[in-house]
Coordinates of C-alpha atoms in Angstrom, one line a residue:
M29 CA 101.0 126.2 149.6
A30 CA 98.7 124.0 151.5
D31 CA 96.6 125.0 154.8
N32 CA 96.0 121.7 156.5
T33 CA 93.9 123.2 159.1
L34 CA 91.6 125.3 156.8
N35 CA 91.8 122.2 154.0
F36 CA 92.5 124.2 150.9
L37 CA 95.2 125.2 148.4
D38 CA 95.9 129.0 148.3
D39 CA 97.6 128.9 145.2
Y40 CA 96.5 132.1 143.3
C41 CA 96.3 135.9 143.9
E42 CA 92.6 136.0 143.9
R43 CA 92.1 133.8 146.9
S44 CA 94.4 135.3 149.0
G45 CA 94.1 133.2 151.9
L46 CA 90.5 132.8 151.8
A47 CA 88.9 129.5 152.1
G48 CA 85.5 128.0 151.0
F49 CA 83.6 128.3 147.6
G50 CA 83.1 131.8 146.1
A51 CA 86.7 133.1 146.8
E52 CA 88.0 133.0 143.4
P53 CA 85.0 134.1 141.3
I54 CA 86.8 135.5 138.3
N55 CA 89.3 132.5 138.2
T56 CA 86.0 130.2 138.3
Y57 CA 83.6 131.7 136.0
S58 CA 86.4 132.3 133.3
N59 CA 86.4 128.8 132.8
I60 CA 83.2 129.5 130.9
A61 CA 85.6 130.3 128.1
F62 CA 86.4 126.6 127.8
L63 CA 83.0 125.4 127.3
I64 CA 82.2 128.0 124.8
A65 CA 85.1 126.8 122.7
A66 CA 84.0 123.3 123.1
I67 CA 80.8 124.1 121.6
L68 CA 81.9 126.2 118.8
L69 CA 84.2 123.5 118.0
A70 CA 81.7 120.6 118.0
I71 CA 79.4 122.9 115.7
R72 CA 82.3 123.3 113.3
W73 CA 82.9 119.7 113.2
Y74 CA 79.4 118.8 112.6
N75 CA 79.0 120.9 109.8
H76 CA 82.2 120.1 108.2
P77 CA 82.0 118.0 104.8
R78 CA 84.3 115.6 106.2
Y79 CA 82.2 114.7 109.3
S80 CA 81.2 111.4 109.8
V81 CA 80.6 109.2 112.8
K82 CA 83.6 106.7 112.2
N83 CA 85.8 109.9 111.4
S84 CA 84.8 111.6 114.7
L85 CA 86.1 109.7 117.8
D86 CA 89.7 111.3 118.0
I87 CA 88.1 114.8 117.5
M88 CA 85.2 114.3 119.5
L89 CA 87.7 113.4 122.4
L90 CA 89.4 116.5 122.1
I91 CA 86.1 118.4 122.0
A92 CA 84.8 116.4 125.1
T93 CA 88.2 116.9 127.0
I94 CA 88.2 120.9 126.7
G95 CA 84.6 120.8 127.8
A96 CA 86.0 118.6 130.8
I97 CA 88.6 121.1 131.7
S98 CA 86.0 123.9 132.0
V99 CA 84.2 121.7 134.4
G100 CA 87.2 120.6 136.5
S101 CA 89.2 123.8 136.3
G102 CA 86.0 125.7 137.5
L103 CA 85.6 123.2 140.5
W104 CA 89.2 123.5 141.3
H105 CA 89.0 127.3 141.7
A106 CA 85.7 127.3 143.3
Y107 CA 86.8 124.8 146.1
A108 CA 90.4 124.7 145.7
T109 CA 91.1 121.3 147.6
R110 CA 93.4 118.5 146.4
T111 CA 90.5 116.4 145.1
Y112 CA 89.4 119.2 142.8
L113 CA 93.1 119.8 141.8
L114 CA 92.9 116.4 140.2
A115 CA 89.6 117.2 138.3
D116 CA 91.6 120.1 137.0
V117 CA 94.8 118.7 135.8
I118 CA 93.6 115.3 134.6
P119 CA 91.7 116.6 131.7
I120 CA 94.6 119.0 130.5
A121 CA 96.8 116.1 130.5
I122 CA 94.6 114.0 128.7
F123 CA 93.9 116.7 126.1
M124 CA 97.8 117.4 125.7
N125 CA 98.8 113.9 125.1
A126 CA 95.7 113.3 123.0
F127 CA 96.4 116.1 120.8
L128 CA 100.1 115.4 120.3
L129 CA 99.3 112.0 119.0
V130 CA 96.4 113.1 116.9
Y131 CA 98.1 116.1 115.2
M132 CA 101.2 113.8 114.5
I133 CA 99.1 111.1 112.8
R134 CA 96.2 112.9 111.3
V135 CA 97.9 116.0 110.1
L136 CA 101.6 115.4 109.9
Q137 CA 100.7 111.9 108.8
L138 CA 103.4 110.2 110.5
K139 CA 103.7 106.5 110.9
P140 CA 102.0 105.4 114.1
L141 CA 105.0 103.8 115.4
L142 CA 107.2 106.7 114.9
A143 CA 104.3 109.2 116.7
L144 CA 104.3 106.5 119.4
V145 CA 108.2 107.1 119.8
L146 CA 108.0 110.5 120.0
W147 CA 105.0 110.8 122.1
I148 CA 107.2 108.3 124.7
I149 CA 110.2 110.7 124.6
F150 CA 107.5 113.5 125.3
Q151 CA 106.6 111.5 128.4
A152 CA 110.1 110.9 129.1
V153 CA 111.1 114.5 129.1
T154 CA 107.8 115.5 130.9
I155 CA 108.7 113.3 134.0
T156 CA 112.3 113.8 134.0
S157 CA 111.3 117.8 134.6
E158 CA 108.8 117.1 137.2
V159 CA 111.1 115.2 139.3
F160 CA 114.4 117.5 138.7
L161 CA 112.8 120.8 138.7
P162 CA 110.7 122.2 141.7
A163 CA 106.9 122.4 141.0
S164 CA 106.9 126.2 142.3
T165 CA 109.5 127.2 139.3
L166 CA 107.7 130.1 137.5
N167 CA 104.9 129.7 139.8
G168 CA 104.0 126.5 138.6
T169 CA 104.4 127.1 135.2
I170 CA 107.5 125.0 134.7
M171 CA 104.8 121.8 134.1
Y172 CA 103.8 123.0 130.8
V173 CA 107.3 123.9 129.4
P174 CA 107.8 120.3 127.6
A175 CA 104.3 120.7 126.1
Y176 CA 105.4 124.3 125.2
C177 CA 108.6 123.1 123.3
S178 CA 106.4 120.3 121.7
L179 CA 104.1 122.9 120.4
L180 CA 107.0 124.7 119.0
L181 CA 108.2 121.3 117.4
L182 CA 105.0 121.2 115.6
L183 CA 104.5 124.3 114.5
W184 CA 108.0 123.9 112.7
A185 CA 107.2 120.6 111.4
S186 CA 103.7 122.1 110.0
K187 CA 105.6 125.1 108.4
Q188 CA 108.2 122.6 106.7
Q189 CA 105.4 120.5 105.3
R190 CA 103.5 123.6 104.3
I191 CA 100.3 122.3 106.4
T192 CA 97.3 124.3 105.1
T193 CA 96.1 125.1 108.7
Y194 CA 99.8 126.4 110.0
H195 CA 98.5 129.6 110.8
Y196 CA 96.0 128.2 113.3
M197 CA 98.9 126.7 114.9
L198 CA 100.8 130.0 114.7
W199 CA 97.9 131.8 116.4
A200 CA 97.9 129.0 119.3
T201 CA 101.7 129.4 119.9
L202 CA 101.4 133.2 119.9
L203 CA 98.4 133.2 122.6
W204 CA 99.9 130.3 124.5
S205 CA 103.0 132.4 125.0
L206 CA 101.2 135.2 126.2
S207 CA 98.9 132.8 128.8
L208 CA 102.0 131.1 130.1
V209 CA 103.2 134.8 131.1
A210 CA 99.9 135.6 132.7
R211 CA 100.0 132.2 134.7
T212 CA 103.7 133.0 135.9
I213 CA 103.3 136.3 136.9
D214 CA 100.0 136.1 138.8
L215 CA 101.4 136.1 142.4
E216 CA 104.0 138.6 141.2
V217 CA 101.6 141.1 140.5
C218 CA 99.0 140.7 143.2
M219 CA 99.9 143.7 145.1
H220 CA 99.3 146.0 142.0
I221 CA 96.0 143.8 140.5
Q222 CA 94.2 142.3 143.2
I223 CA 92.3 139.6 141.1
G224 CA 95.7 138.5 139.6
T225 CA 96.0 137.4 136.2
H226 CA 95.3 133.8 136.1
F227 CA 91.9 134.3 134.7
L228 CA 93.7 135.5 131.5
W229 CA 95.2 132.1 131.4
H230 CA 92.2 130.6 131.1
I231 CA 90.3 132.8 128.4
L232 CA 94.0 132.8 126.4
N233 CA 94.2 129.1 126.5
A234 CA 90.3 128.8 125.6
C235 CA 91.6 130.2 122.4
V236 CA 94.7 127.9 122.3
L237 CA 92.7 124.8 122.6
Y238 CA 90.2 126.3 119.8
F239 CA 92.9 126.8 117.2
L240 CA 94.5 123.7 118.0
T241 CA 91.6 121.5 117.6
L242 CA 90.5 123.5 114.6
A243 CA 93.9 123.1 112.9
I244 CA 93.1 119.5 113.0
I245 CA 89.6 119.7 111.7
K246 CA 90.5 122.0 108.8
S247 CA 93.5 120.1 107.8
R248 CA 93.4 118.5 104.5

């Protein structure tokens, strides 16, 4: 909910109506987990036998985007203004869309045209859900439901093709299930847990993005 007088958005339990920098310290600094994930992935990819500059553009985009999520989400929770909200959601959207295309083409080895058609279907479903479902549904988690369903489909396809990195996708799916719960119940548990549970969304999601990207790096 917006407070135009104080010019900040009070969306999370930890802020609890407080304006200004530092009102969400745990939500802010828990975003360091994304930076750690990005650094570890960069090291693993650089040391991988298949590493080459030519073969790295898509993977480095994913890794760089994870780093951008760390910065953008940190700024959003530090200041809670509409400007920094964009810094939060844009890197997340870039990662989701880039990962979907890269995984379908590089790992599942779908033809680029088919991957593009499936990606367009994902966009249509996402836009439809945003138009017809209130943004506040499930405490805002509703925006991630199309991406979560897409991950389940990728997990199923990986299982069918016996992808060697299927177990990474499985870990990512399980952890994201938990993180979605943590994001959804943040305001509901506020009376009992003063810091809320949104910081768990950051930590668990950092692990999710780590395993998702590792599934691409380690795929044969």
